Coordinates of C-alpha atoms in Angstrom, one line a residue:
M1 CA 11.7 25.7 11.5
K2 CA 9.7 22.7 10.3
V3 CA 10.3 19.0 11.0
I4 CA 9.0 17.2 7.9
L5 CA 8.3 13.6 6.9
E6 CA 9.3 13.7 3.2
H7 CA 7.6 11.4 0.7
I8 CA 10.0 10.7 -2.2
S9 CA 9.0 9.3 -5.6
P10 CA 11.5 7.6 -7.9
D11 CA 12.3 9.4 -11.2
E12 CA 10.3 8.4 -14.2
N13 CA 11.5 5.0 -15.6
S14 CA 13.8 4.5 -12.6
S15 CA 13.8 2.8 -9.3
F16 CA 15.4 5.7 -7.5
R17 CA 15.8 9.5 -7.5
V18 CA 18.7 11.7 -8.5
L19 CA 18.8 15.4 -8.1
H20 CA 21.4 17.8 -9.6
I21 CA 20.9 21.2 -7.9
K22 CA 22.8 23.8 -9.8
G23 CA 22.3 27.5 -10.4
V24 CA 19.5 27.7 -7.9
P25 CA 19.8 30.5 -5.3
I26 CA 20.2 29.2 -1.8
S27 CA 17.1 31.1 -0.7
E28 CA 15.0 28.8 -2.9
L29 CA 16.5 25.5 -1.6
N30 CA 14.7 23.3 1.0
W31 CA 17.1 22.9 4.0
Q32 CA 14.4 22.1 6.5
Y33 CA 14.9 19.3 9.1
H34 CA 13.3 16.2 7.7
Y35 CA 13.4 12.4 7.4
H36 CA 12.5 9.8 4.8
S37 CA 12.7 6.0 4.4
E38 CA 15.2 6.3 1.5
I39 CA 18.9 6.0 2.0
E40 CA 20.6 9.2 0.7
I41 CA 24.0 10.0 -0.8
V42 CA 24.5 13.8 -0.9
C43 CA 27.5 15.6 -2.4
V44 CA 28.0 19.3 -2.2
L45 CA 30.6 19.9 -4.9
H46 CA 31.9 23.1 -3.4
G47 CA 30.9 25.8 -1.0
K48 CA 30.2 26.1 2.6
G49 CA 27.3 25.4 5.0
T50 CA 26.1 23.3 7.9
R51 CA 25.7 19.6 8.2
H52 CA 22.9 18.5 10.6
I53 CA 22.5 14.8 10.6
G54 CA 20.9 13.0 13.5
Y55 CA 22.5 14.4 16.6
H56 CA 25.5 15.7 14.6
K57 CA 25.9 19.3 13.7
S58 CA 29.0 20.9 12.1
H59 CA 30.2 23.5 9.6
F60 CA 31.8 22.6 6.3
E61 CA 33.9 24.9 4.1
D62 CA 34.9 22.9 1.0
G63 CA 31.8 21.0 0.0
A64 CA 30.8 17.6 1.6
L65 CA 30.1 14.0 0.8
A66 CA 27.8 12.0 3.1
L67 CA 25.8 8.9 3.3
I68 CA 22.6 9.2 5.4
G69 CA 20.7 6.1 6.5
S70 CA 17.0 5.4 6.2
N71 CA 14.8 7.6 8.5
I72 CA 17.7 9.5 10.0
P73 CA 16.5 13.1 10.6
H74 CA 18.7 15.6 8.8
S75 CA 18.7 19.1 7.3
G76 CA 19.3 19.8 3.7
F77 CA 22.9 20.8 3.0
G78 CA 21.7 24.2 1.9
L79 CA 21.4 25.1 5.6
N80 CA 23.6 28.2 6.2
A81 CA 25.1 27.7 2.7
T82 CA 26.3 30.5 0.4
D83 CA 25.8 31.0 -3.3
P84 CA 26.9 29.6 -5.7
H85 CA 25.8 26.2 -4.4
E86 CA 25.9 22.9 -6.3
E87 CA 25.0 19.5 -5.0
I88 CA 24.0 16.0 -6.3
V89 CA 21.7 13.9 -4.3
I90 CA 20.8 10.2 -4.8
Q91 CA 17.9 8.7 -2.8
F92 CA 17.1 5.0 -3.0
K93 CA 15.6 2.2 -1.0
E94 CA 17.9 -0.7 0.0
D95 CA 15.5 -3.3 -1.5
I96 CA 16.2 -2.1 -5.1
L97 CA 19.8 -3.4 -4.8
S98 CA 20.6 -6.8 -6.3
L99 CA 23.5 -8.0 -4.0
P100 CA 24.5 -11.6 -4.4
E101 CA 24.8 -13.5 -1.1
G102 CA 28.3 -14.4 0.1
E103 CA 30.2 -12.2 -2.3
P104 CA 32.9 -10.0 -0.5
D105 CA 31.9 -6.9 -2.5
S106 CA 28.2 -7.4 -1.6
N107 CA 29.1 -7.9 2.0
A108 CA 31.1 -4.7 2.0
V109 CA 28.2 -2.7 0.6
R110 CA 25.8 -4.2 3.2
K111 CA 28.2 -3.2 5.9
L112 CA 28.3 0.3 4.5
L113 CA 24.5 0.6 4.4
E114 CA 24.4 -0.7 8.0
I115 CA 26.7 2.0 9.3
S116 CA 24.8 4.7 7.3
R117 CA 22.4 4.8 10.2
Y118 CA 25.0 6.8 12.0
G119 CA 25.6 9.1 9.1
V120 CA 28.9 8.6 7.2
L121 CA 31.1 11.6 6.3
F122 CA 33.7 10.9 3.6
S123 CA 36.9 12.9 3.2
S124 CA 37.4 15.6 0.6
Q125 CA 39.7 13.3 -1.4
V126 CA 37.0 10.6 -1.7
K127 CA 34.5 13.3 -2.7
K128 CA 36.8 14.6 -5.5
Q129 CA 37.3 11.0 -6.8
L130 CA 33.6 10.3 -6.9
I131 CA 32.4 13.6 -8.5
P132 CA 32.8 12.4 -12.1
K133 CA 30.6 9.3 -11.4
L134 CA 28.0 11.5 -9.6
K135 CA 27.8 13.9 -12.5
L136 CA 27.5 11.0 -14.9
I137 CA 24.6 9.3 -12.9
A138 CA 22.8 12.7 -13.0
E139 CA 22.9 12.6 -16.8
S140 CA 22.3 8.9 -17.3
E141 CA 19.1 6.9 -17.8
G142 CA 17.9 3.3 -17.7
Y143 CA 20.1 0.4 -16.7
K144 CA 23.3 2.4 -17.0
R145 CA 22.1 4.7 -14.3
Y146 CA 21.4 1.7 -12.0
L147 CA 24.8 0.2 -12.7
L148 CA 26.4 3.6 -11.8
L149 CA 24.6 3.5 -8.4
L150 CA 26.1 0.1 -7.7
E151 CA 29.6 1.3 -8.8
I152 CA 29.3 4.3 -6.5
L153 CA 28.3 2.2 -3.5
F154 CA 31.0 -0.4 -4.2
E155 CA 33.6 2.4 -4.4
L156 CA 32.4 4.0 -1.1
S157 CA 32.4 0.5 0.6
K158 CA 36.1 0.0 -0.2
T159 CA 37.4 3.2 1.4
E160 CA 38.3 3.6 5.1
D161 CA 38.7 7.4 4.6
F162 CA 35.5 8.4 6.5
E163 CA 34.1 9.1 9.9
L164 CA 30.8 8.3 11.6
M165 CA 29.0 11.5 12.5
N166 CA 27.0 10.0 15.4
T167 CA 28.0 7.6 18.1
E168 CA 24.4 6.3 18.4
V169 CA 21.4 6.1 16.1
M170 CA 18.7 8.8 16.4
P171 CA 15.3 7.0 16.5
Y172 CA 13.2 9.0 14.1
T173 CA 10.2 8.2 16.3
I174 CA 11.5 10.6 18.9
V175 CA 11.3 13.4 16.3
S176 CA 8.0 12.3 14.7
R177 CA 6.2 11.9 18.0
N178 CA 7.4 15.3 19.3
R179 CA 7.4 17.2 16.0
N180 CA 5.2 20.1 17.1
R181 CA 7.2 20.7 20.3
L182 CA 10.5 20.6 18.4
E183 CA 9.2 22.9 15.7
A184 CA 8.1 25.4 18.3
V185 CA 11.5 25.4 20.1
F186 CA 13.6 25.3 16.9
T187 CA 11.6 28.3 15.5
Y188 CA 12.1 30.2 18.8
V189 CA 15.9 29.7 18.6
E190 CA 15.9 30.5 14.8
N191 CA 14.1 33.8 15.3
G192 CA 15.7 34.9 18.5
Y193 CA 19.3 33.6 18.6
Q194 CA 20.7 37.2 18.2
N195 CA 19.0 38.1 21.5
E196 CA 18.7 36.5 25.0
I197 CA 17.2 33.0 24.8
D198 CA 15.1 32.1 27.8
I199 CA 14.9 28.4 28.7
M200 CA 11.6 29.0 30.5
Q201 CA 10.1 30.4 27.3
A202 CA 11.3 27.4 25.4
A203 CA 9.7 25.1 28.0
H204 CA 6.5 27.1 27.8
L205 CA 6.4 26.7 24.0
A206 CA 6.9 22.9 24.5
N207 CA 4.1 23.0 27.1
L208 CA 6.4 21.4 29.7
T209 CA 7.8 22.3 33.0
K210 CA 11.5 23.3 33.0
P211 CA 12.8 19.9 34.4
A212 CA 10.6 18.0 32.0
F213 CA 11.7 20.1 29.0
C214 CA 15.3 19.7 29.8
N215 CA 14.9 15.9 30.0
F216 CA 12.8 15.8 26.7
F217 CA 15.2 18.0 24.8
K218 CA 18.2 16.0 25.8
K219 CA 16.6 12.8 24.7
A220 CA 15.4 14.3 21.4
T221 CA 18.7 16.0 20.4
S222 CA 21.4 14.4 22.6
L223 CA 22.2 18.0 23.6
T224 CA 21.2 20.2 26.5
F225 CA 19.2 23.2 25.4
V226 CA 22.2 25.5 26.2
E227 CA 24.5 23.4 24.0
F228 CA 22.0 23.5 21.2
V229 CA 21.7 27.3 21.3
N230 CA 25.4 27.7 21.5
R231 CA 26.0 25.4 18.5
Y232 CA 23.3 27.3 16.5
R233 CA 24.9 30.6 17.3
I234 CA 28.4 29.4 16.4
D235 CA 27.1 28.1 13.0
K236 CA 25.8 31.6 12.3
A237 CA 29.0 33.1 13.5
C238 CA 31.0 31.0 11.0
I239 CA 28.8 32.3 8.2
L240 CA 29.4 35.9 9.3
L241 CA 33.2 35.4 9.6
S242 CA 33.1 33.9 6.1
Q243 CA 31.4 37.1 5.0
E244 CA 34.4 39.1 6.3
K245 CA 32.7 40.3 9.5
S246 CA 35.0 41.0 12.4
I247 CA 35.2 38.7 15.4
A248 CA 33.5 41.3 17.5
E249 CA 30.7 41.9 15.0
S250 CA 30.2 38.1 14.7
C251 CA 30.2 37.7 18.5
Y252 CA 27.5 40.3 19.2
A253 CA 25.4 39.6 16.2
T254 CA 24.9 36.0 17.3
G255 CA 23.7 36.7 20.8
F256 CA 27.0 36.5 22.7
N257 CA 27.7 39.5 24.9
N258 CA 31.3 38.6 25.9
I259 CA 34.1 38.1 23.4
T260 CA 36.2 35.9 25.7
Y261 CA 33.2 33.5 26.2
F262 CA 32.5 33.6 22.5
N263 CA 36.1 32.6 21.7
K264 CA 35.9 29.7 24.2
I265 CA 32.6 28.4 22.8
F266 CA 33.8 28.8 19.2
K267 CA 36.9 26.7 19.9
K268 CA 34.8 24.1 21.7
Y269 CA 32.6 23.4 18.7
T270 CA 35.0 24.1 15.8
N271 CA 38.3 23.0 17.3
T272 CA 39.9 26.3 16.3
T273 CA 39.8 29.9 17.3
P274 CA 37.9 32.6 15.4
G275 CA 41.2 34.1 14.4
H276 CA 42.5 30.9 12.9
F277 CA 39.1 30.3 11.3
I278 CA 39.5 33.6 9.4
K279 CA 43.1 32.8 8.3
N280 CA 42.0 29.4 6.9
L281 CA 39.3 30.9 4.8

């Protein structure tokens, strides 16, 4: 699992970038953990997957709409997603916006961009209301496209139907300076979550003693290593349950060897039981 600094170029004849991903198999999408200087609006129109933004990690079932601030490490929303997958992404630098000083609407947008550093997750209702404009901006060119970006930001700035995904801002320097260590540990978990995960092996891969590794990992992810592994396994279990695997199959296939403990950890990170999760699919 890589940790990538992504360099983004605006679209031709535009000051920002718009992507409309549709009809592309999930296996071909880039979901790697990355960061970039551009602010990002990402809307998954429908489908399920995993949100990993800053310290926040959660499973979504009915699409998602999020605003991600500049240089906030995050994964692509194709992570753990299922086909068919459709999303619209807008990536822009704050300095392209012409916001008059002192105007209430401009101040609201500035406040929205300020809190984007924490990752802003909007409700399903806001997402549904915004989809027509997002589809239109993906098809538009020139100044009309720029005006649509302003309209989208103004609309998002007026709603209170959102939540912040992080309680503190993740400094991207923590990730960039420790990229090789994090890549080694992430890859170890990614390749071995079905089996026993050894914290000493993770510390060895990071070239640290166990106490130093625990301290480093907590600072870098705001999670203990055990919490990170359990969250990763529960994300995978959600996918298996969505694919009509049984609770027992999902438990043992994701590295848990005790169904009672699996149920406890599942409820801790999803606020529901595996049984209720299946009923709500």
